[in-house]
Every structure is written in structure tokens, then in C-alpha cells.
Coordinates of C-alpha atoms in Angstrom, one line a residue:
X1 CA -61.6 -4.5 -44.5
X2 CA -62.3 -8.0 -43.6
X3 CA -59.1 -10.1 -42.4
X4 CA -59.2 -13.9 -44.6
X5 CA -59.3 -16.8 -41.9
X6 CA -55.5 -17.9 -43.3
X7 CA -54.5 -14.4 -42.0
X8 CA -56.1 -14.6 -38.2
X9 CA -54.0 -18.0 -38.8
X10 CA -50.9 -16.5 -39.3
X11 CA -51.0 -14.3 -37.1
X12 CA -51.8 -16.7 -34.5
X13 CA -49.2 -19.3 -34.5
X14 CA -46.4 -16.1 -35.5
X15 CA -47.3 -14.8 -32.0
X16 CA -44.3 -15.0 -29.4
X17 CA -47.1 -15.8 -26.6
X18 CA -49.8 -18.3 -25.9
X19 CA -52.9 -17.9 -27.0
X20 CA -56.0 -19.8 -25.7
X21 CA -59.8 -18.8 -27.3
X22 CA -62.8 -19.5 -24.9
X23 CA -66.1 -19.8 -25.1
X24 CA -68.2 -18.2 -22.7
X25 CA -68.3 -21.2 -20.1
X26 CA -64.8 -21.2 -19.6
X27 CA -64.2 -24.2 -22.7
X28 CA -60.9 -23.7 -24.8
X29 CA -61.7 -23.7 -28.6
X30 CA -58.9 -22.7 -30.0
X31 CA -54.9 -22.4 -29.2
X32 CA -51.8 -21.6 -31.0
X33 CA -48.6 -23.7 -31.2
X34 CA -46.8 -22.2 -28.1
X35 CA -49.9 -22.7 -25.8
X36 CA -48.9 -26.2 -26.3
X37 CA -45.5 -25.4 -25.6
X38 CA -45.8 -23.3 -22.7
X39 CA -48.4 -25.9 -21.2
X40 CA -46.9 -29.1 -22.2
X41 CA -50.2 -30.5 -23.4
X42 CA -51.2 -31.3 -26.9
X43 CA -53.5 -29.1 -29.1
X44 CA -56.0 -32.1 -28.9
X45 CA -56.0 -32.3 -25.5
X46 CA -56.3 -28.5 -24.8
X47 CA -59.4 -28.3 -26.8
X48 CA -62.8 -28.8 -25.1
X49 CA -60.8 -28.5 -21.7
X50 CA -62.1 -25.7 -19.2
X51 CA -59.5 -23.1 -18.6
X52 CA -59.8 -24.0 -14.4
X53 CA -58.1 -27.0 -15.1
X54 CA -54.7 -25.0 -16.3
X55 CA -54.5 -22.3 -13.4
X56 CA -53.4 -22.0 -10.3
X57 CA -55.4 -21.4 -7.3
X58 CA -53.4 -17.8 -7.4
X59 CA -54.5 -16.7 -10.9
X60 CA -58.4 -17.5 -9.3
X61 CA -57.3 -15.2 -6.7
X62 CA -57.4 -12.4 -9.1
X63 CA -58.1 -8.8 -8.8
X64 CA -62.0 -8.2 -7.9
X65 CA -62.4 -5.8 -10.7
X66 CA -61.1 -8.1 -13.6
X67 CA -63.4 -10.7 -12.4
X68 CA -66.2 -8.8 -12.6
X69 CA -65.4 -7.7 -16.0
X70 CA -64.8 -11.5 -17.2
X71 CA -68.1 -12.3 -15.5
X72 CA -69.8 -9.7 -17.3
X73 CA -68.6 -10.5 -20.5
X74 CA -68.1 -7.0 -21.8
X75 CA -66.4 -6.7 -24.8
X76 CA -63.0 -5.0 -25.5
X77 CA -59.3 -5.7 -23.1
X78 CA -60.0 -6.5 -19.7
X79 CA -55.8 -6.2 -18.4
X80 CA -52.6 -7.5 -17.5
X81 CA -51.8 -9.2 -14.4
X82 CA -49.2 -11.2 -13.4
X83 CA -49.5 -14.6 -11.7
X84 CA -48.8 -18.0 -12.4
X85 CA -50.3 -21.4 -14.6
X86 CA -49.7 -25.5 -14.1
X87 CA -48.3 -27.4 -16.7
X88 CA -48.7 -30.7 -17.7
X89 CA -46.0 -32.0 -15.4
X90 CA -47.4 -30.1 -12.1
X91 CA -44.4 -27.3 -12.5
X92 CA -46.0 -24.2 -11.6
X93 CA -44.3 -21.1 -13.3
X94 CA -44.9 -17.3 -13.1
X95 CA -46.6 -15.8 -16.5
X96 CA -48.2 -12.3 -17.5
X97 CA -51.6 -13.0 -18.8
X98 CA -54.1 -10.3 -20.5
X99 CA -57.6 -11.5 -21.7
X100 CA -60.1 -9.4 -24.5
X101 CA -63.7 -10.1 -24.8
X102 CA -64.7 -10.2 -28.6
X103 CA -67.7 -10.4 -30.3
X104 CA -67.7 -12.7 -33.5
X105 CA -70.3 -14.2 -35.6
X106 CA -69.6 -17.4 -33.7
X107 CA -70.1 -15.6 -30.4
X108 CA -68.9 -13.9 -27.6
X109 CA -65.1 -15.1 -26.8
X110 CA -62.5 -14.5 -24.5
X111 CA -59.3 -14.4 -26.0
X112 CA -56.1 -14.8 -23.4
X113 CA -52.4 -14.1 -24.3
X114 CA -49.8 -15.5 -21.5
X115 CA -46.2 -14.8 -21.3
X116 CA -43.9 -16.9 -19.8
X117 CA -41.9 -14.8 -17.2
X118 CA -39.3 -18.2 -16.3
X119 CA -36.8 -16.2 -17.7
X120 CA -37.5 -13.0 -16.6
X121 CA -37.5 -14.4 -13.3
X122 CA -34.4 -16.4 -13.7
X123 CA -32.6 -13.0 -14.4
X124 CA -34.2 -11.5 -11.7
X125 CA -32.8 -14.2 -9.4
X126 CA -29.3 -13.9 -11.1
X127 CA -29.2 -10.4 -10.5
X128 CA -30.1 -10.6 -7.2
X129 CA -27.7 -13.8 -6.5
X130 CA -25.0 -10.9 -8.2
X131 CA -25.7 -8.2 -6.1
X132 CA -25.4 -10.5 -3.1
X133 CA -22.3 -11.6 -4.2
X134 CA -21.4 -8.1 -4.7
X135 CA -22.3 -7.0 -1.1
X136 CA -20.0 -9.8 -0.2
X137 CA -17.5 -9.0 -2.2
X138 CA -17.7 -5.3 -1.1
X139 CA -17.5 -6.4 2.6
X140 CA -14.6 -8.2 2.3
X141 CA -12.5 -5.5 0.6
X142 CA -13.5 -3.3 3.5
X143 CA -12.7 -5.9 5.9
X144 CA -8.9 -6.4 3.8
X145 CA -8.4 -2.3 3.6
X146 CA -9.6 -2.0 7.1
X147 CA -7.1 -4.8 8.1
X148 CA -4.5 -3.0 5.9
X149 CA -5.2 0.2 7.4
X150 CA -4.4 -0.9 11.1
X151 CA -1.6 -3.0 10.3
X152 CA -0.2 0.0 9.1
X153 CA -0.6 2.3 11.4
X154 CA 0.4 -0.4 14.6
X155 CA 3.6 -0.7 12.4
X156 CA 4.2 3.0 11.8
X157 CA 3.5 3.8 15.2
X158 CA 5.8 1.3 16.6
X159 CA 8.7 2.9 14.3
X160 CA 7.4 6.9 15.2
X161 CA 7.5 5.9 18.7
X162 CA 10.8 4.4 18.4
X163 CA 12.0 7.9 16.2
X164 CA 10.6 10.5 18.6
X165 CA 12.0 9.1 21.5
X166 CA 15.2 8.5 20.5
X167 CA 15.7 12.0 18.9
X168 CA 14.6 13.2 22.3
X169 CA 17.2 11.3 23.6
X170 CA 19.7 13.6 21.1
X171 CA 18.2 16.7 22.0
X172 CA 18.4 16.3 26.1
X173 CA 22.0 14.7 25.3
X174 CA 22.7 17.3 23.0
X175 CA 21.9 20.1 25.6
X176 CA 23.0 19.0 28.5
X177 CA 26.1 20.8 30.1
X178 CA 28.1 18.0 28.9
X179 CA 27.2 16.2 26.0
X180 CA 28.4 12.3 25.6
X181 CA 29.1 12.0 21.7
X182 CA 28.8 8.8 21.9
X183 CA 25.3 8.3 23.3
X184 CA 24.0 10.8 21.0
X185 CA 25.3 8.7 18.0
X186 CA 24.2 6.1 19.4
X187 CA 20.5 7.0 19.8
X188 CA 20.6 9.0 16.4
X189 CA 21.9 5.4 14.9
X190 CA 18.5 3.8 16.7
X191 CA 16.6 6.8 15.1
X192 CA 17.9 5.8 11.5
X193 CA 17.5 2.2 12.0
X194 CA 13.8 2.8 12.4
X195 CA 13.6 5.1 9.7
X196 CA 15.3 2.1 7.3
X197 CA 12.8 -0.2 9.1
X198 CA 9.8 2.4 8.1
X199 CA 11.3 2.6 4.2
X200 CA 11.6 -1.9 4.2
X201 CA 7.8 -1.3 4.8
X202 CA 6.7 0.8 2.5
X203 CA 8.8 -0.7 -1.0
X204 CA 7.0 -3.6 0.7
X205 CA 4.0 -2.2 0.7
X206 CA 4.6 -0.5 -2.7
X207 CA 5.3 -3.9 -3.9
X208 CA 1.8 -5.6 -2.7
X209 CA 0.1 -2.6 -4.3
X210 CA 2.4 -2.9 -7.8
X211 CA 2.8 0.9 -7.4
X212 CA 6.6 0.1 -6.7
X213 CA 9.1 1.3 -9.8
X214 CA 10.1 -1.8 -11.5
X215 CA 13.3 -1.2 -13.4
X216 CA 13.6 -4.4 -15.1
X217 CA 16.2 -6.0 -16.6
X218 CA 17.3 -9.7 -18.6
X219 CA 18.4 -11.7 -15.7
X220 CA 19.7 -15.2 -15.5
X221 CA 17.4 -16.6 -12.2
X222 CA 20.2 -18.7 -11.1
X223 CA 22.9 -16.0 -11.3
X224 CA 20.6 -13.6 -8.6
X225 CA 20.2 -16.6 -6.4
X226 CA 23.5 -17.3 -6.5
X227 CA 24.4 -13.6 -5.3
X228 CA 22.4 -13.5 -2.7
X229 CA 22.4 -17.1 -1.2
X230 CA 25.5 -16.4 0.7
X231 CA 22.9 -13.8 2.7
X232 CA 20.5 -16.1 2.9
X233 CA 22.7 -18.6 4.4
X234 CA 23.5 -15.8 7.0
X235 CA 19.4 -14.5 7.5
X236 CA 18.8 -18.5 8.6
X237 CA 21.1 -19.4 10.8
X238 CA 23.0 -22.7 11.2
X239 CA 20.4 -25.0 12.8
X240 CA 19.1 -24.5 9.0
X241 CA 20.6 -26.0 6.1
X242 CA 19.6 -24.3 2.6
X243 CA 20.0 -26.5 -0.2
X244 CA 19.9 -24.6 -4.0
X245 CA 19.1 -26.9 -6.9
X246 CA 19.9 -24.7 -10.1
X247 CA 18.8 -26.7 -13.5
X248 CA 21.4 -25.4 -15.8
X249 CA 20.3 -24.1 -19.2
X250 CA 17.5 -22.4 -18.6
X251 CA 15.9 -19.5 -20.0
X252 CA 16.0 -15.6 -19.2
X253 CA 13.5 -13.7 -17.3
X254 CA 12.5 -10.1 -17.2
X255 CA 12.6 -8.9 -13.7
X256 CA 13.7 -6.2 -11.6
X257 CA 16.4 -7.8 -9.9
X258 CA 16.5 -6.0 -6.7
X259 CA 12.6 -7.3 -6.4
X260 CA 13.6 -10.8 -6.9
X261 CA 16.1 -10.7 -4.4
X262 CA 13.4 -9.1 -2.0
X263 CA 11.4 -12.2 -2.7
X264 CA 13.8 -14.3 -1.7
X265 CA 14.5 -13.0 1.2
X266 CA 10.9 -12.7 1.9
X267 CA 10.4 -16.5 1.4
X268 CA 13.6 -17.4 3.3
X269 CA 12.8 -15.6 6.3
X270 CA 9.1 -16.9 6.3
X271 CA 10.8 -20.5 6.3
X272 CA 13.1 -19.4 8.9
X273 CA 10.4 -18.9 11.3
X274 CA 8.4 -21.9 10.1
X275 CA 11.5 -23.9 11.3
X276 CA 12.5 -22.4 14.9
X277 CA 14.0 -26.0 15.7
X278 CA 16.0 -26.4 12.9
X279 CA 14.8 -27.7 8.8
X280 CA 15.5 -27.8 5.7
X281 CA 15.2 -25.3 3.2
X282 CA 15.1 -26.2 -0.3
X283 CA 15.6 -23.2 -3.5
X284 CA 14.8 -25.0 -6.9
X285 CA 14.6 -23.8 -10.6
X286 CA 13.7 -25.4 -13.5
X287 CA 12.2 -24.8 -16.7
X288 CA 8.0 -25.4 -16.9
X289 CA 7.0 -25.0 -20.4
X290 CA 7.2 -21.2 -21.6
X291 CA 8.0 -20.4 -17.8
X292 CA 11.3 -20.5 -15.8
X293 CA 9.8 -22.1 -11.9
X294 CA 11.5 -21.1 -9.2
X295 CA 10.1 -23.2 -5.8
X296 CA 11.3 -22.5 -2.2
X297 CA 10.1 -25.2 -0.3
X298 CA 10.5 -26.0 4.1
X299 CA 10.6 -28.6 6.1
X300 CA 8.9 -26.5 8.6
X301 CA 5.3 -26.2 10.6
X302 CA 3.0 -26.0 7.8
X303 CA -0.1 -24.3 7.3
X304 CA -4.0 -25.4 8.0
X305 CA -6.0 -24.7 5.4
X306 CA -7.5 -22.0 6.8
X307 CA -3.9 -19.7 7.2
X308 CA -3.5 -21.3 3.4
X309 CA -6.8 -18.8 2.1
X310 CA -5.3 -15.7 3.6
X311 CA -1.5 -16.3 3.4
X312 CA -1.3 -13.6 0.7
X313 CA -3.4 -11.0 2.7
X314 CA -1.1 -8.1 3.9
X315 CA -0.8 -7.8 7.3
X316 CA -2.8 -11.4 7.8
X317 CA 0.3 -13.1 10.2
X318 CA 0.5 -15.9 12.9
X319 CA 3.5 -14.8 14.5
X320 CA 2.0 -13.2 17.0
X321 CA 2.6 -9.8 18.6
X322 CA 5.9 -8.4 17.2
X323 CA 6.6 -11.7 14.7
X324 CA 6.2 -10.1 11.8
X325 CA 4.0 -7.6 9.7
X326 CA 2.6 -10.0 7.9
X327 CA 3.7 -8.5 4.5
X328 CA 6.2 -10.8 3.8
X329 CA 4.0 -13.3 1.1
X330 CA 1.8 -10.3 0.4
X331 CA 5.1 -8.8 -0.9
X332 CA 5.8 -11.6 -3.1
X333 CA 2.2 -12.0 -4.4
X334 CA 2.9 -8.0 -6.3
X335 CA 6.5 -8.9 -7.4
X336 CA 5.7 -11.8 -9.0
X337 CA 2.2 -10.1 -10.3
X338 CA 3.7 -7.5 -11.5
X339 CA 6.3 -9.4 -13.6
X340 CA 3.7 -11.0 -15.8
X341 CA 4.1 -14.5 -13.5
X342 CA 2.4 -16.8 -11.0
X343 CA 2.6 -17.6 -7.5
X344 CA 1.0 -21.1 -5.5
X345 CA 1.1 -22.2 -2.4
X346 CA 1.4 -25.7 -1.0
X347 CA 1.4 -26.4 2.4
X348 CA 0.2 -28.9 5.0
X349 CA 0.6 -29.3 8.8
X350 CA 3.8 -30.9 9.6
X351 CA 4.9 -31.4 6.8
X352 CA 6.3 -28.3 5.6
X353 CA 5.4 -25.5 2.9
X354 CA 6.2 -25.0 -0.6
X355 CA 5.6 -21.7 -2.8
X356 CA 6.1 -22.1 -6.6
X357 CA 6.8 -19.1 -8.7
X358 CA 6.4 -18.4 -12.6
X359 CA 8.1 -16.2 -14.6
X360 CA 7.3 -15.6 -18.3
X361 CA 10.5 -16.7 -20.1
X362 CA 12.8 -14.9 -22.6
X363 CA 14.0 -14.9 -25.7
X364 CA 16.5 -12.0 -25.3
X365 CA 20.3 -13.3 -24.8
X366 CA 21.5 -10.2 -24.1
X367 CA 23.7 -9.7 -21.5
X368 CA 23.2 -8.1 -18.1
X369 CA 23.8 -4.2 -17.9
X370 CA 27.4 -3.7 -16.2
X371 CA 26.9 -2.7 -12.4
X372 CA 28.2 0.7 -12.3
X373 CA 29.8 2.8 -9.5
X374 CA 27.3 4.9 -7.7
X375 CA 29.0 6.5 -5.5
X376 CA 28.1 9.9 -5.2
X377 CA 30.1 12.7 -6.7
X378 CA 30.3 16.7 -5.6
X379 CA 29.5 18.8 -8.0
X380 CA 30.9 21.8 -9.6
X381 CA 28.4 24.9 -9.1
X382 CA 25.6 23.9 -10.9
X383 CA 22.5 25.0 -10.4
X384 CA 19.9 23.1 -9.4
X385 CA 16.3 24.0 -9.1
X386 CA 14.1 21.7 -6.3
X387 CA 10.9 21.3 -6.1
X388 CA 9.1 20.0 -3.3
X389 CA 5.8 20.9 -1.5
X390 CA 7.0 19.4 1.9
X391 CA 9.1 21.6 4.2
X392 CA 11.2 19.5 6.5
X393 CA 12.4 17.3 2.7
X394 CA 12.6 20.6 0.6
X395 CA 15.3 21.4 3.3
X396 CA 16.9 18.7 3.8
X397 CA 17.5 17.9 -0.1
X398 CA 19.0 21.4 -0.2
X399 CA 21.1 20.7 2.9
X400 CA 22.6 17.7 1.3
X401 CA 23.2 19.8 -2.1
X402 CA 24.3 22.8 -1.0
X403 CA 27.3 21.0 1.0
X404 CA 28.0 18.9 -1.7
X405 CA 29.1 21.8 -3.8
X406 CA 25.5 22.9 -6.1
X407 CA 24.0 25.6 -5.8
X408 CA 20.4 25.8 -5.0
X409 CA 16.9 26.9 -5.6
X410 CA 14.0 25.8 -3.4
X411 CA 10.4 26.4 -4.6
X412 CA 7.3 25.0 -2.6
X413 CA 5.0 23.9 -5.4
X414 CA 4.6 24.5 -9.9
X415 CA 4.1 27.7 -9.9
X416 CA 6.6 28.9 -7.7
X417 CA 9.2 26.8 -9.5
X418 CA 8.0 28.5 -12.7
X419 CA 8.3 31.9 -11.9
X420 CA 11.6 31.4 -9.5
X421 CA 12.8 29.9 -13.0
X422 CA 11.9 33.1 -15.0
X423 CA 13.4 35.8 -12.8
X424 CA 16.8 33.4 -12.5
X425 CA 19.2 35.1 -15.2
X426 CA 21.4 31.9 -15.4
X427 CA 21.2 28.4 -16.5
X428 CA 19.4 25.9 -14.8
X429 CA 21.2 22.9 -15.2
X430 CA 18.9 20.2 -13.1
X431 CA 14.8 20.3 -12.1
X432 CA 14.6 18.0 -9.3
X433 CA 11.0 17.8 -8.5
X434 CA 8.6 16.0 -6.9
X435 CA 6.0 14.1 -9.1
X436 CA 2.6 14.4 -7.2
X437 CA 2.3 18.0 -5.8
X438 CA -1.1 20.3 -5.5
X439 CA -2.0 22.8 -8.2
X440 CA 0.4 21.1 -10.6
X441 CA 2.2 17.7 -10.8
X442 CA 5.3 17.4 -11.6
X443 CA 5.3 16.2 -15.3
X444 CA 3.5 19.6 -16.4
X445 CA 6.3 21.3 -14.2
X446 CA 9.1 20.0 -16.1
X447 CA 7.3 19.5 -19.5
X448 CA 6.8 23.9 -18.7
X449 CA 10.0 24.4 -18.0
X450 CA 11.8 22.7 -20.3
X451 CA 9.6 24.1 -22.7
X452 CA 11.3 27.6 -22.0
X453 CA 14.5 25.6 -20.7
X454 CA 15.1 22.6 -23.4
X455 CA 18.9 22.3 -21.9
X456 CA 17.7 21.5 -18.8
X457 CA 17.8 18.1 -17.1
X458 CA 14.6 16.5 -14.9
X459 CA 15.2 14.1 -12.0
X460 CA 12.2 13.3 -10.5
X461 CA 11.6 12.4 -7.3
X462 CA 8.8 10.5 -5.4
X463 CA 7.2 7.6 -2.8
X464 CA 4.1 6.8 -5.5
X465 CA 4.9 7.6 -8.9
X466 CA 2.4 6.7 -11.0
X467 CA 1.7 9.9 -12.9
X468 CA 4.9 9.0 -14.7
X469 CA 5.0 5.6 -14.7
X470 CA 4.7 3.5 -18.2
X471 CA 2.2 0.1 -18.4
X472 CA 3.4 -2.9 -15.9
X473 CA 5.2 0.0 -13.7
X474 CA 8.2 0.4 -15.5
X475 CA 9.3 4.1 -15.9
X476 CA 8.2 5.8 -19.0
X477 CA 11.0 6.3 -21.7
X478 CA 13.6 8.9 -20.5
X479 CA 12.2 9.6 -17.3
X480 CA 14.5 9.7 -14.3
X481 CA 13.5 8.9 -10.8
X482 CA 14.8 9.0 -7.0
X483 CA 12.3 6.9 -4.6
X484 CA 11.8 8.1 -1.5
X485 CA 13.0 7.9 1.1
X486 CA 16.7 8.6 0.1
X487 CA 19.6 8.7 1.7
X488 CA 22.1 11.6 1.2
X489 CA 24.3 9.3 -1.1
X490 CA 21.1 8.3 -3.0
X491 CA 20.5 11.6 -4.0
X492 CA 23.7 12.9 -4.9
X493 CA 24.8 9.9 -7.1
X494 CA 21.2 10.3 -8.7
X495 CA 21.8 13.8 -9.4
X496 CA 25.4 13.1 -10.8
X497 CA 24.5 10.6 -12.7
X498 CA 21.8 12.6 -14.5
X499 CA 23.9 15.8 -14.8
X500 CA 26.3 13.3 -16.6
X501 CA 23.9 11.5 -18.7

């Protein structure tokens, strides 16, 4: 079958590359409507022009073998390579060029297709600028976790040393032929003074991470400020004057309020030591749109911009040995994160630093939740199965609930709870279990038992509990939980309160 000349046409200018016919000396005789594209010169001027004039001394550097083919002029493909052409305005750009020898009644001719790689390269380029940036990216999260990581463990070790001394101190005081009471309490008051100092750290680490338990409520902003500011006033001394600015009227927000009470103490006491000869410290809300602010500005030091880029990096501090962990704006960053909001910073040398937080507003009136009593009850002989894969904990929750009047089972992990459960002949009135355990968590423990047990009540308990945690860390619905670490009062007004509920 014989192709019409309209067809070879079509085909031709519907091709997505340039195509240049040649003659056998090298003259262009016939091109299609991209050549001029790609080339920038007109279809007038391409014709008649030797092909030399459009390539780059690198495409005449090309492979021995393809030359020799060209210069024999046999017919059929002669390959692919890649290199580069010059358009009209001297930009040289990278193409992939194949060339077939044809015999027509016309001739021999060489026809060459060339695709413009610009693009291909361009992506080529942005994937490499993206994998660079990704290297980068990847360094500096190691650099931030190793950072994390030795903050950490310089603060925990400072706190262990501080708790296995001092209990050493009990023990030697303890067994010595004639034991001073009061020295003992008082280093066993130093050991739990650390062991709070150890807990601050981790809800404050908890809270950077947003892995802390946010129980929030509908809160008027300037009714938590206003229960705490009498604190405040206390954490910063007299040679600072704190000044509260409350707009009246404004909106609700949906917070956990013991989180925004740890952000402003956080804030506070990063003034306070911004302003070791005395400031002002200025607390301001007002409403901003569809957001309630809340501002905390000092008169104090200020920040270069340099300390501005990493004041929310945990552990990043300029306090020096001992000033500080460096948690405190870190802390505030998760709060406010966490609760749907914003956080800035503004600061400048001498002049003082202000951070500006904003909270999603509300259209609930509600009320706030009465504050009920929590102090712990004893209880009445209930039976209580706990669950916890830690020794030294499992006994010392069992401790606190056997003297407060429950009786107790103790299992080590799921399955030992499950089958302690099955040989027990009476009720079980409470699971108090810990959420992340090996071989089974927690939720398919209680989701088990209760299966077998449905009068049975489930109190978890845990440091990190995601597993049964709902979206934005909030608990999910009718789950109970005890954070560790827990006072002896924690957990029995925990476990009263859920007997009673």
C-alpha cells in the first residue's frame, strides 16, 4: 500500500518531536511545525540550512559507530543518543535525537526526530534539589531527637541521682542503732520532691509530643487566669509587677484547663528569668476574629534572632547549666497545638518579648463542669483485679489498695489477668490495667474480660496512652484513665470514683 503525500503530511506535523529531512550533504529539506518551535527559527529559514549550523560541538562528538553509519549512508535506524542542540537565541538545551536513512524516489535521506529533554531535566533537577532538601531535613530531626535524647537523660540523671542517694540516706538512717525520724523524713521528702520534679518533666514532655491526655472542657480564658494569677504573682517575685488586661465579653474556648494553666506558668516563669532585675509583665486577652488571643508579653532581655528560630526546640535553653530544661516554650508550642490554636513569638534585644496565642473560639455557652471532691475514699471489699507488667508499680498499686480496704488480684501481663479472672469464683468489680503491655494491650484485656464479665468496671492506667486515645488526644468515649505517675490519693479517688460511676 502506498501512503498519499497528505498522509506523510499529517503525520508529520501530528508528531510530538522535531523532525528535520536531509539530504545527503547535510542540507535540511524539510521540517515539521515543532522543529520550528524547538529551534526558534522559521520554516523558511530552516530550509536549505546545513544541519552543522543547529548542533553543538557535543552532538559532533558523537559515538564513532553512529558516525560511521551516517557517513555510510546505509539505509534503515541508525540510534538514539542523547546530547544537546543551539537555538536561535544561543540557549543550548539537552535533546534525545534518533536519525533513519531512507531511500525515496527523490533520494537517499536522513530523517532525524529530536526530543526536547528541558523538562525531563528540569524534574531531574527538582528531584534532586528535593532529595537534598530531604537529607537536610532528615539531618536536622536527628540533630533535634539527638538533642532531645541528651536533654533528657542530663535531666533524668540529675533527678535519679538525686533519688538514689537520698533513699540511701533512709536506708543507712533507717538501720543504724538509733534511727533519727526526722532525718529520714526528711531525705525521703527530698526523694519525693525529685520524683514530682521527674513527673513536671514528663506531662511536659507529653505535652511537646501532644501524647499528653487532654480532658477538655468550655472554659472562660479570663476566669483560669484569674485563678491562677494570684500564683503567678507569687512564682515572680516582687521586683516584678504583673499586670492582667482581661477584654470582657469574649468568647469560650475549648481547652484542657489544667494545660492552660501550665502554659501560663510556663510563660511566666520564662519572663521571670528574662527580667532578673526587675520588669514588667503584661497578660492580655482579647478577641481576634474567630479566635480568643491571649498575649504574655516582658519587659525583659529579649531574644536575637538567632535564639528566636529555636525558642520552641525542647531542650534548646540559654540559661545555662542548671537554668532550666529548656522545655518550657516547647511545652506551650504542644498545648496550644494540640488545642486546634496558634502560637508567635516576638521578641528583640532589650526590648522585651512577647508570645501571642490563638485559640479556636466557641459557640457553646455551657457552663463549666462543677469541681468535684476528689478526695479519696476506702472502699468496702471490693475486688479489684490489677494489671501491670512492671513489678516494683504492680506492688505498690496493691500496697495502696489493699490498706485502703479492697481486696486484690495482681497479674503480670493479658493473659495472666485472663485466666486469674476465670479461676476467681466471685465478682470482679474493677480491672485496673495498664494500657501498653507485651503480648496484649490493655484494650483487648478489658474488651475480653468484660466480654465474660459485662458488670465489670475498667480504669486504665498509663504514662503514653495512645492506644486508647480518641483524635486531638482526648480520651475515647467512656474510657477511664489514671496518668502515671500517681500518687496514692490519685489512685484511690480514681478508683472510687469509677466504682461509683
Amino acid at each position: 500500500m502506498e501512503w498519499s503525500e497528505e498522509l506523510a503530511g499529517g503525520l508529520l506535523q501530528a508528531a510530538p518531536d522535531a523532525i528535520l529531512v536531509m539530504e545527503g550533504d547535510g542540507r535540511i529539506v524539510l521540517v515539521n511545525d515543532r522543529a520550528e518551535e524547538l529551534y526558534g527559527w522559521r520554516r523558511d529559514e530552516l530550509l536549505g540550512t546545513h544541519i552543522e549550523a543547529l548542533v553543538t560541538d557535543d552532538a559532533r562528538m558523537m559515538p564513532s559507530e553512529r558516525r560511521k553509519r551516517l557517513d555510510e549512508g546505509r539505509a534503515g535506524p541508525v540510534g538514539a543518543v542523547t546530547t544537546t542542540i543551539r537555538r536561535r537565541d544561543g540557549k543550548e538545551i539537552p535533546v534525545e535525537s534518533s536519525v533513519s536513512i531512507v531511500d525515496t524516489p527523490q533520494g537517499r535521506l536522513a530523517v532525524c526526530v529530536i526530543r526536547d529533554l528541558s523538562e525531563r531535566a528540569r524534574a531531574e533537577q527538582e528531584k534532586a534539589r528535593l532529595r537534598a532538601e530531604a537529607n537536610v531535613h532528615r539531618s536536622q530531626r536527628l540533630e533535634s531527637l539527638g538533642q532531645l535524647a541528651g536533654g533528657i537523660a542530663h535531666d533524668f540523671n540529675n533527678m535519679l541521682g538525686v533519688i538514689v542517694n537520698y533513699a540511701n540516706f533512709v536506708i543507712e538512717e533507717a538501720e543504724s542503732p538509733s534511727p533519727d525520724l526526722k532525718a529520714i523524713a526528711a531525705d525521703a521528702g527530698q526523694v519525693v520532691r525529685a520524683g514530682q520534679r521527674g513527673t513536671d518533666l514528663t506531662h511536659q514532655l507529653l505535652a511537646f509530643a501532644r501524647r499528653e491526655v487532654v480532658r477538655p472542657q468550655v472554659l472562660d480564658l479570663n476566669a483560669v487566669i484569674s485563678s491562677v494569677e494570684e500564683m503567678l504573682r507569687r512564682s515572680l517575685g516582687e521586683h516584678i509587677s504583673l499586670l492582667v488586661r482581661a477584654s470582657p465579653g469574649l468568647p469560650a474556648v475549648v481547652c484542657d484547663p489544667g494545660q492552660i494553666e501550665q502554659l501560663l506558668v510556663c510563660l511566666a516563669v520564662n519572663a521571670r528569668d528574662a527580667m532578673p532585675g526587675g520588669g514588667d509583665l503584661v497578660i492580655d486577652t482579647s478577641r481576634h476574629g474567630d479566635q480568643v488571643r491571649l498575649r504574655v508579653s516582658d519587659s525583659g532581655q529579649g531574644m536575637p534572632v538567632d535564639v528566636m528560630e529555636r525558642a520552641f526546640e525542647p531542650f534548646f535553653t540559654t540559661k545555662g547549666s542548671g537554668g532550666g530544661s529548656g522545655l518550657g516554650l516547647a511545652t506551650v508550642y504542644g498545648i496550644v497545638t494540640q488545642a486546634g490554636g496558634e502560637v508567635s513569638l516576638a521578641s528583640s534585644v532589650g526590648l522585651g518579648t512577647t508570645v501571642t496565642v490563638l485559640l479556636p473560639a466557641s459557640s457553646d455557652k455551657s457552663d463549666l463542669s462543677p469541681v468535684l471532691d476528689k478526695s479519696p475514699a476506702r472502699g468496702s471489699g471490693e475486688t479489684l483485679l490489677v494489671v501491670e507488667d512492671e513489678v516494683a508499680l504492680r506492688e505498690v498499686a496493691g500496697r495502696i489498695l489493699s490498706g485502703a480496704g479492697y481486696r486484690v488480684l495482681a497479674a503480670s501481663c493479658g493473659t495472666a489477668a485472663l485466666e486469674l479472672a476465670e479461676g476467681h469464683d466471685g465478682p470482679i468489680d474493677l480491672l485496673l490495667s495498664d494500657v501498653i503491655m507485651p503480648g496484649m494491650l490493655g484494650k483487648e484485656l478489658a474488651e475480653r474480660l468484660t466480654g465474660v464479665r459485662p458488670a465489670t468496671r475498667v480504669l486504665y492506667m498509663s504514662g503514653y496512652a495512645q492506644p486508647v486515645l480518641h483524635s486531638q488526644g482526648t480520651l475515647d468515649p467512656g474510657v477511664a484513665l489514671l496518668e502515671k505517675p500517681f500518687t496514692a490519693d490519685d489512685l484511690l479517688a480514681a478508683v472510687r470514683d469509677r466504682l461509683d460511676d
